[in-house]
Short mmCIF file of C-alpha atoms and ligand atoms in Angstrom, two decimals:
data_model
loop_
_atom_site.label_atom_id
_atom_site.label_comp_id
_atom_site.label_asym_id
_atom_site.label_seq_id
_atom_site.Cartn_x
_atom_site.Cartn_y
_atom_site.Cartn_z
CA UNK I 55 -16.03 34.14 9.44
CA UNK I 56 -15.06 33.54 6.25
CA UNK I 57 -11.26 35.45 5.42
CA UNK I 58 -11.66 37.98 3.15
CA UNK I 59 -8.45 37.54 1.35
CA UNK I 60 -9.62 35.57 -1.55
CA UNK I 61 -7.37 32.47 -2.35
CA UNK I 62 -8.68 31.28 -5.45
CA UNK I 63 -6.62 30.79 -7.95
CA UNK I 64 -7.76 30.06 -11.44
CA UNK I 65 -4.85 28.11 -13.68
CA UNK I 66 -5.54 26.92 -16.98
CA UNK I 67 -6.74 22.89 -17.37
CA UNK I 68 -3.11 21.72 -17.65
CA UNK I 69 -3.41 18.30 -19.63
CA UNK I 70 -6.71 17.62 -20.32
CA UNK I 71 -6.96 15.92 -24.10
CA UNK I 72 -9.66 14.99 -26.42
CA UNK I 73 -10.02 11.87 -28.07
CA UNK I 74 -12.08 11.18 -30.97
CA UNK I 75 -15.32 9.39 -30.29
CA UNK I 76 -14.31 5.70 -31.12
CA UNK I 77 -10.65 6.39 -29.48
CA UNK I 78 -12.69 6.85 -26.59
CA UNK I 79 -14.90 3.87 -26.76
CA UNK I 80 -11.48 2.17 -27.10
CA UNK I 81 -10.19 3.50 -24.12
CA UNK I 82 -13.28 2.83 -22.38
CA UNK I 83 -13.06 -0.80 -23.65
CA UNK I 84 -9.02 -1.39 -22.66
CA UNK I 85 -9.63 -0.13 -18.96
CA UNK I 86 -12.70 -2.06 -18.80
CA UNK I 87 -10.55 -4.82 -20.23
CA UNK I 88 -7.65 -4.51 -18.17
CA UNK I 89 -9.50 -3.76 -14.59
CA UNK I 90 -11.94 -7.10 -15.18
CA UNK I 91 -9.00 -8.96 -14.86
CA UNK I 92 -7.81 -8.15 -10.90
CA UNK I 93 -9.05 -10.26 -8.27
CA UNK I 94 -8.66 -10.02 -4.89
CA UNK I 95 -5.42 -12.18 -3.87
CA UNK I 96 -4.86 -14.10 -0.26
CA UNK I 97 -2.41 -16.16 -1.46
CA UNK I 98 0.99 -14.15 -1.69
CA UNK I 99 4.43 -15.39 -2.75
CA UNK I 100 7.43 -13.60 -0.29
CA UNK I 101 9.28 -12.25 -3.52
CA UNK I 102 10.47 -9.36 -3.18
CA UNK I 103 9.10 -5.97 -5.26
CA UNK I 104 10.95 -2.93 -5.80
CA UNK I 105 10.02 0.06 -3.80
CA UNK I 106 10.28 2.57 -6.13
CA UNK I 107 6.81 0.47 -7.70
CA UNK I 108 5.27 1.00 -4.66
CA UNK I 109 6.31 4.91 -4.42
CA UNK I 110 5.08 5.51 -7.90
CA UNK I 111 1.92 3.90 -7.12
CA UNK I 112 1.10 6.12 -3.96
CA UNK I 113 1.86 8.98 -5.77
CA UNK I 114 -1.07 8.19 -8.35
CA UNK I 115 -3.03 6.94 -5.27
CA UNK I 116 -2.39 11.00 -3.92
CA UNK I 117 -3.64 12.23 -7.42
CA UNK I 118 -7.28 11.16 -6.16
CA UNK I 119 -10.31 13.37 -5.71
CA UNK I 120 -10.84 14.75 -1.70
CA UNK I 121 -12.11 17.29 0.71
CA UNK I 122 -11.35 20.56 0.06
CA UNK I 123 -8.08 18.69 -1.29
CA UNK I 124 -6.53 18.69 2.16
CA UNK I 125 -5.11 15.08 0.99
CA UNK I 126 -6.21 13.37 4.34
CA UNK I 127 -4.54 10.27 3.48
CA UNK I 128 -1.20 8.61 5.22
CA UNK I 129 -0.12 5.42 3.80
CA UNK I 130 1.98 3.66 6.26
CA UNK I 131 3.93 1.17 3.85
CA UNK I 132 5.32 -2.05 5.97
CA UNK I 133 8.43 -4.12 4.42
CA UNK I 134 9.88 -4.72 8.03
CA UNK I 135 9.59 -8.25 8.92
CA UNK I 136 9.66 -7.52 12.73
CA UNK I 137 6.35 -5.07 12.17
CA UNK I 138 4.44 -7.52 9.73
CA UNK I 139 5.01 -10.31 12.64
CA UNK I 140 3.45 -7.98 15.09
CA UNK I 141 0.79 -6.99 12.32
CA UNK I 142 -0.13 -10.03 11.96
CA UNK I 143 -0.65 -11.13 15.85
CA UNK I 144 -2.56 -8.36 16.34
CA UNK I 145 -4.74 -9.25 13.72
CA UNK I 146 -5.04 -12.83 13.98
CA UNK I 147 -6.03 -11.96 17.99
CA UNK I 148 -8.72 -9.59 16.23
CA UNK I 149 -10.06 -11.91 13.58
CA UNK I 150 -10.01 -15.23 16.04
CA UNK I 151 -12.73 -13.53 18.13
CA UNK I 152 -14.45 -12.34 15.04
CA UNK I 153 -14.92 -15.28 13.50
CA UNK I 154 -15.39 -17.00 16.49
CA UNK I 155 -18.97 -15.33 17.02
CA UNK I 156 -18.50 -11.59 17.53
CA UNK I 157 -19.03 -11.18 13.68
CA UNK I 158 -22.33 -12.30 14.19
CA UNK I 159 -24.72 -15.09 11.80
CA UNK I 160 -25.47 -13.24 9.58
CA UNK I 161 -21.85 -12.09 8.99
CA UNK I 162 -20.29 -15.16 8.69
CA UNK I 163 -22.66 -16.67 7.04
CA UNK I 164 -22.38 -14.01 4.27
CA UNK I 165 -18.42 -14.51 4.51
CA UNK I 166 -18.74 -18.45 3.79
CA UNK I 167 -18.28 -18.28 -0.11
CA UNK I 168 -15.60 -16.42 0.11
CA UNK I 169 -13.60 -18.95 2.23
CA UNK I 170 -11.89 -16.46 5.01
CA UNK I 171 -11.10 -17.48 8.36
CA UNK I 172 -8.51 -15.92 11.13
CA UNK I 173 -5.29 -17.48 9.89
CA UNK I 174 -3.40 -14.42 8.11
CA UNK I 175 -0.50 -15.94 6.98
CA UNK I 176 -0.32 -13.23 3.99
CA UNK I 177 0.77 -10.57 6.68
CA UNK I 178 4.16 -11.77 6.90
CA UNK I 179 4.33 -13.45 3.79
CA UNK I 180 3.90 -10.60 0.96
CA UNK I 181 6.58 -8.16 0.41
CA UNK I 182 4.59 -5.03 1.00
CA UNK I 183 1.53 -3.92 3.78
CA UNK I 184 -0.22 -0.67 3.18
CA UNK I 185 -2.27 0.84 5.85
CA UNK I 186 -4.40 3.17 4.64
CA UNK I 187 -4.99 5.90 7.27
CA UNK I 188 -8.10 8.57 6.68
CA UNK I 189 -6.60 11.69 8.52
CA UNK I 190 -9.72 12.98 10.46
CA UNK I 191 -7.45 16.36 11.17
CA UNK I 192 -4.25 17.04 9.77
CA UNK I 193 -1.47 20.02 9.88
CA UNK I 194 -2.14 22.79 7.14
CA UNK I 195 0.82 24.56 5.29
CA UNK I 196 0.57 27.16 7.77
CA UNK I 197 1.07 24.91 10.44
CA UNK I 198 -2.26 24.71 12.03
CA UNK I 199 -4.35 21.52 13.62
CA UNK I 200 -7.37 21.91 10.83
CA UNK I 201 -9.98 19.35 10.32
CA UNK I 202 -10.35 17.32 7.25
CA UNK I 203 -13.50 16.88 5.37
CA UNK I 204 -15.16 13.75 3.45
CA UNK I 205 -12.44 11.45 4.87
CA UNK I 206 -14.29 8.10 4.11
CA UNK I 207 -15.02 8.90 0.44
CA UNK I 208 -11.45 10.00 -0.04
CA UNK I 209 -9.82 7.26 1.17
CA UNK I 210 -12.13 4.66 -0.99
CA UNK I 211 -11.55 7.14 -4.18
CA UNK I 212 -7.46 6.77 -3.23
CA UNK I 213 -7.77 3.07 -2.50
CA UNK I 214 -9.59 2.58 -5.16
CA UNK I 215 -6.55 4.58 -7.77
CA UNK I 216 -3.79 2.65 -5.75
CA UNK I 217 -5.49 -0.81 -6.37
CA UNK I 218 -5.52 -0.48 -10.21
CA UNK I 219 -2.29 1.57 -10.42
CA UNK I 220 -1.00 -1.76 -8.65
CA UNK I 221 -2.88 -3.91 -10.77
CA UNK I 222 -1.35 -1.89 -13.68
CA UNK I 223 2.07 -2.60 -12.45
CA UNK I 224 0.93 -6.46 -12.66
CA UNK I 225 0.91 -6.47 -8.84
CA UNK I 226 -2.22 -8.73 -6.69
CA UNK I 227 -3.70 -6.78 -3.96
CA UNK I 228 -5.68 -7.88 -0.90
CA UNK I 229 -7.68 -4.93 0.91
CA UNK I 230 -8.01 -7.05 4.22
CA UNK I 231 -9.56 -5.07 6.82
CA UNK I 232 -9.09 -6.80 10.75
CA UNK I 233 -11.53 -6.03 12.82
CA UNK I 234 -11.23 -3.42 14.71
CA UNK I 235 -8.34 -2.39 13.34
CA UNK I 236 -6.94 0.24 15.81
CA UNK I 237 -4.43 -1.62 17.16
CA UNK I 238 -2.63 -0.41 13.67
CA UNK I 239 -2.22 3.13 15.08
CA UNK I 240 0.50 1.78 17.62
CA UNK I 241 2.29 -0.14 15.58
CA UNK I 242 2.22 2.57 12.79
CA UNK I 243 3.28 5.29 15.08
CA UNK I 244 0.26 7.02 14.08
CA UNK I 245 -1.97 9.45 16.40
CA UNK I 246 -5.31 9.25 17.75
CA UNK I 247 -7.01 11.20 15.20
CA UNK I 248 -5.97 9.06 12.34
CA UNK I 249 -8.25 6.47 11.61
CA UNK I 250 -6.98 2.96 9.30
CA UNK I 251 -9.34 2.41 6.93
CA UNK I 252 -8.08 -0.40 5.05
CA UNK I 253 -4.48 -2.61 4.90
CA UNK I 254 -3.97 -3.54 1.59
CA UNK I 255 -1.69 -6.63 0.80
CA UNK I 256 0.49 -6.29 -2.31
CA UNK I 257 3.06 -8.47 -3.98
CA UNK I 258 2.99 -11.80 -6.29
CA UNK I 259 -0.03 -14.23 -5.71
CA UNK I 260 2.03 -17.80 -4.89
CA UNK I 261 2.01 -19.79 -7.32
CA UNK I 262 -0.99 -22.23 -7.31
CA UNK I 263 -2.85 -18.84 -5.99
CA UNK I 264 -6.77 -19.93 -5.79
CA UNK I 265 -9.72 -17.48 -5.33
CA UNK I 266 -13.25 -17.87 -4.86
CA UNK I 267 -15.40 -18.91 -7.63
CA UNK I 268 -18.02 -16.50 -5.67
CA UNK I 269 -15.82 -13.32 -6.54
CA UNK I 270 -15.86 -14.53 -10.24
CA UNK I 271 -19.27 -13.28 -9.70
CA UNK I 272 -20.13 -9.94 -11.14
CA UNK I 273 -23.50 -8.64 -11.37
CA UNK I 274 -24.50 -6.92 -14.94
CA UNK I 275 -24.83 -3.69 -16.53
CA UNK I 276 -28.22 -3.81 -16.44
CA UNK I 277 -28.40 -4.47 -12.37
CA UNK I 278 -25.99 -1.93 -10.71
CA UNK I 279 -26.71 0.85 -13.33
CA UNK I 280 -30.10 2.56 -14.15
CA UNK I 281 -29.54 5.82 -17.63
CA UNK I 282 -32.55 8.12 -17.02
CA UNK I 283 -32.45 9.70 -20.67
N1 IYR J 365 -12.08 -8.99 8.54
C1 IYR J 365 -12.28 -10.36 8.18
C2 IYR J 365 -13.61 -10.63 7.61
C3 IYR J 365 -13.95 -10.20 6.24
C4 IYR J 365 -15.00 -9.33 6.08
C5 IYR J 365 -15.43 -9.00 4.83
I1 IYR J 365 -17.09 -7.85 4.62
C6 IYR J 365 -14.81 -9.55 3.70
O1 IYR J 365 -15.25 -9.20 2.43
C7 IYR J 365 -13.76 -10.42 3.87
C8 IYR J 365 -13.32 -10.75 5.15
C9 IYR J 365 -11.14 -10.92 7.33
O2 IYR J 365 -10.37 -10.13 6.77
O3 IYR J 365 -11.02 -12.13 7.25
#
């Protein structure tokens, strides 16, 4: 049942602001612009970023749409050497057998242009790992066990604001994602319930950074989008 106390709250829209049309096509334009030019990173320098960049970014990465706004993120964010050397055993363990066969043909085969294999050297090399935990359940205000709703869409929408507030900050990002990957929940201190979605690499690509001519790759307007008008 339903409470009957209502809880809804109506506040006025607190910032929103128009822009005349062609300020908006040049807004439209600049973020276009300015997300076109991030590209997934694997080669990461070890100098060191700031934390308070990192803090500010989460904090946009918490502004993102969700279930029922319960927030059923937890970023677990990694600068200890000693836990990025474990990180990175585990995974390498993980991604040996994947790419070893358990991945499958078809996988691999669709992982080729891209260049990947199991040596992870970035997880002890960049300054900063994010693990991106969906909580499936989480504690309410009120104290109470309560289950979360739309967790995989939430935590892509908030991945998806933290990698281009990142980018903003002129950061590279790698979302690497070991499979499986709950051997994180140990080493994070994290329960059960929790479920990492993604760990995302940030910090300076080294220089001489390459990426795949594959990811320049982009497929057009007129192929991912259809306007029914
Ligand atoms: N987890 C592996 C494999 C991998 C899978 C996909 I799909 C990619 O786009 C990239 C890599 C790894 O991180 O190497």
């Amino acid at each position: 049942m339903v409470d009957s106390v209502n809880d809804y709250v109506p506040v006025a829209l607190p910032d929103y602001r128009e822009l005349p049309v062609e300020r908006m096509r040049q807004g439209a334009q600049a973020f276009y612009d300015e997300i076109r030019a991030r590209h997934t990173v694997r080669d990461f320098s070890s100098r060191p970023v700031p934390r308070d960049i990192i803090e500010t970014c989460l904090r946009a990465a918490g502004t993102a749409p969700n279930g029922a706004n319960h927030q059923p993120w937890h970023f677990s964010v990694i600068g200890d050497a000693n836990m990025k050397a474990r990180i990175r055993a585990a995974a390498e363990e993980e991604e040996a057998e994947f790419y070893a066969g358990r991945a499958g043909e078809e996988w691999l085969k669709a992982l080729q242009p891209l260049g990947t294999d199991a040596s992870k050297p970035f997880l002890e090399e960049a300054p900063w790992l994010i693990v991106i935990f969906g909580e499936r359940k989480s504690v309410s205000a009120d104290g109470v066990l309560r289950k979360n709703y739309y967790v995989p869409e939430s935590i892509g929408i908030a991945t998806g604001f933290l990698i281009a507030a990142l980018h903003r900050a002129g950061l590279a990002t790698l979302t690497h994602t070991p499979n499986p990957m709950s051997f994180l929940n140990e080493i994070c201190g994290r329960p059960a319930h929790d479920k990492p979605y993604i760990l995302l690499v940030a910090g300076y690509p080294k220089e001489g950074a390459t990426i795949p001519a594959h990811a320049m790759r982009k497929r057009p307007l007129s192929d991912i989008a259809t306007f029914h008008t």
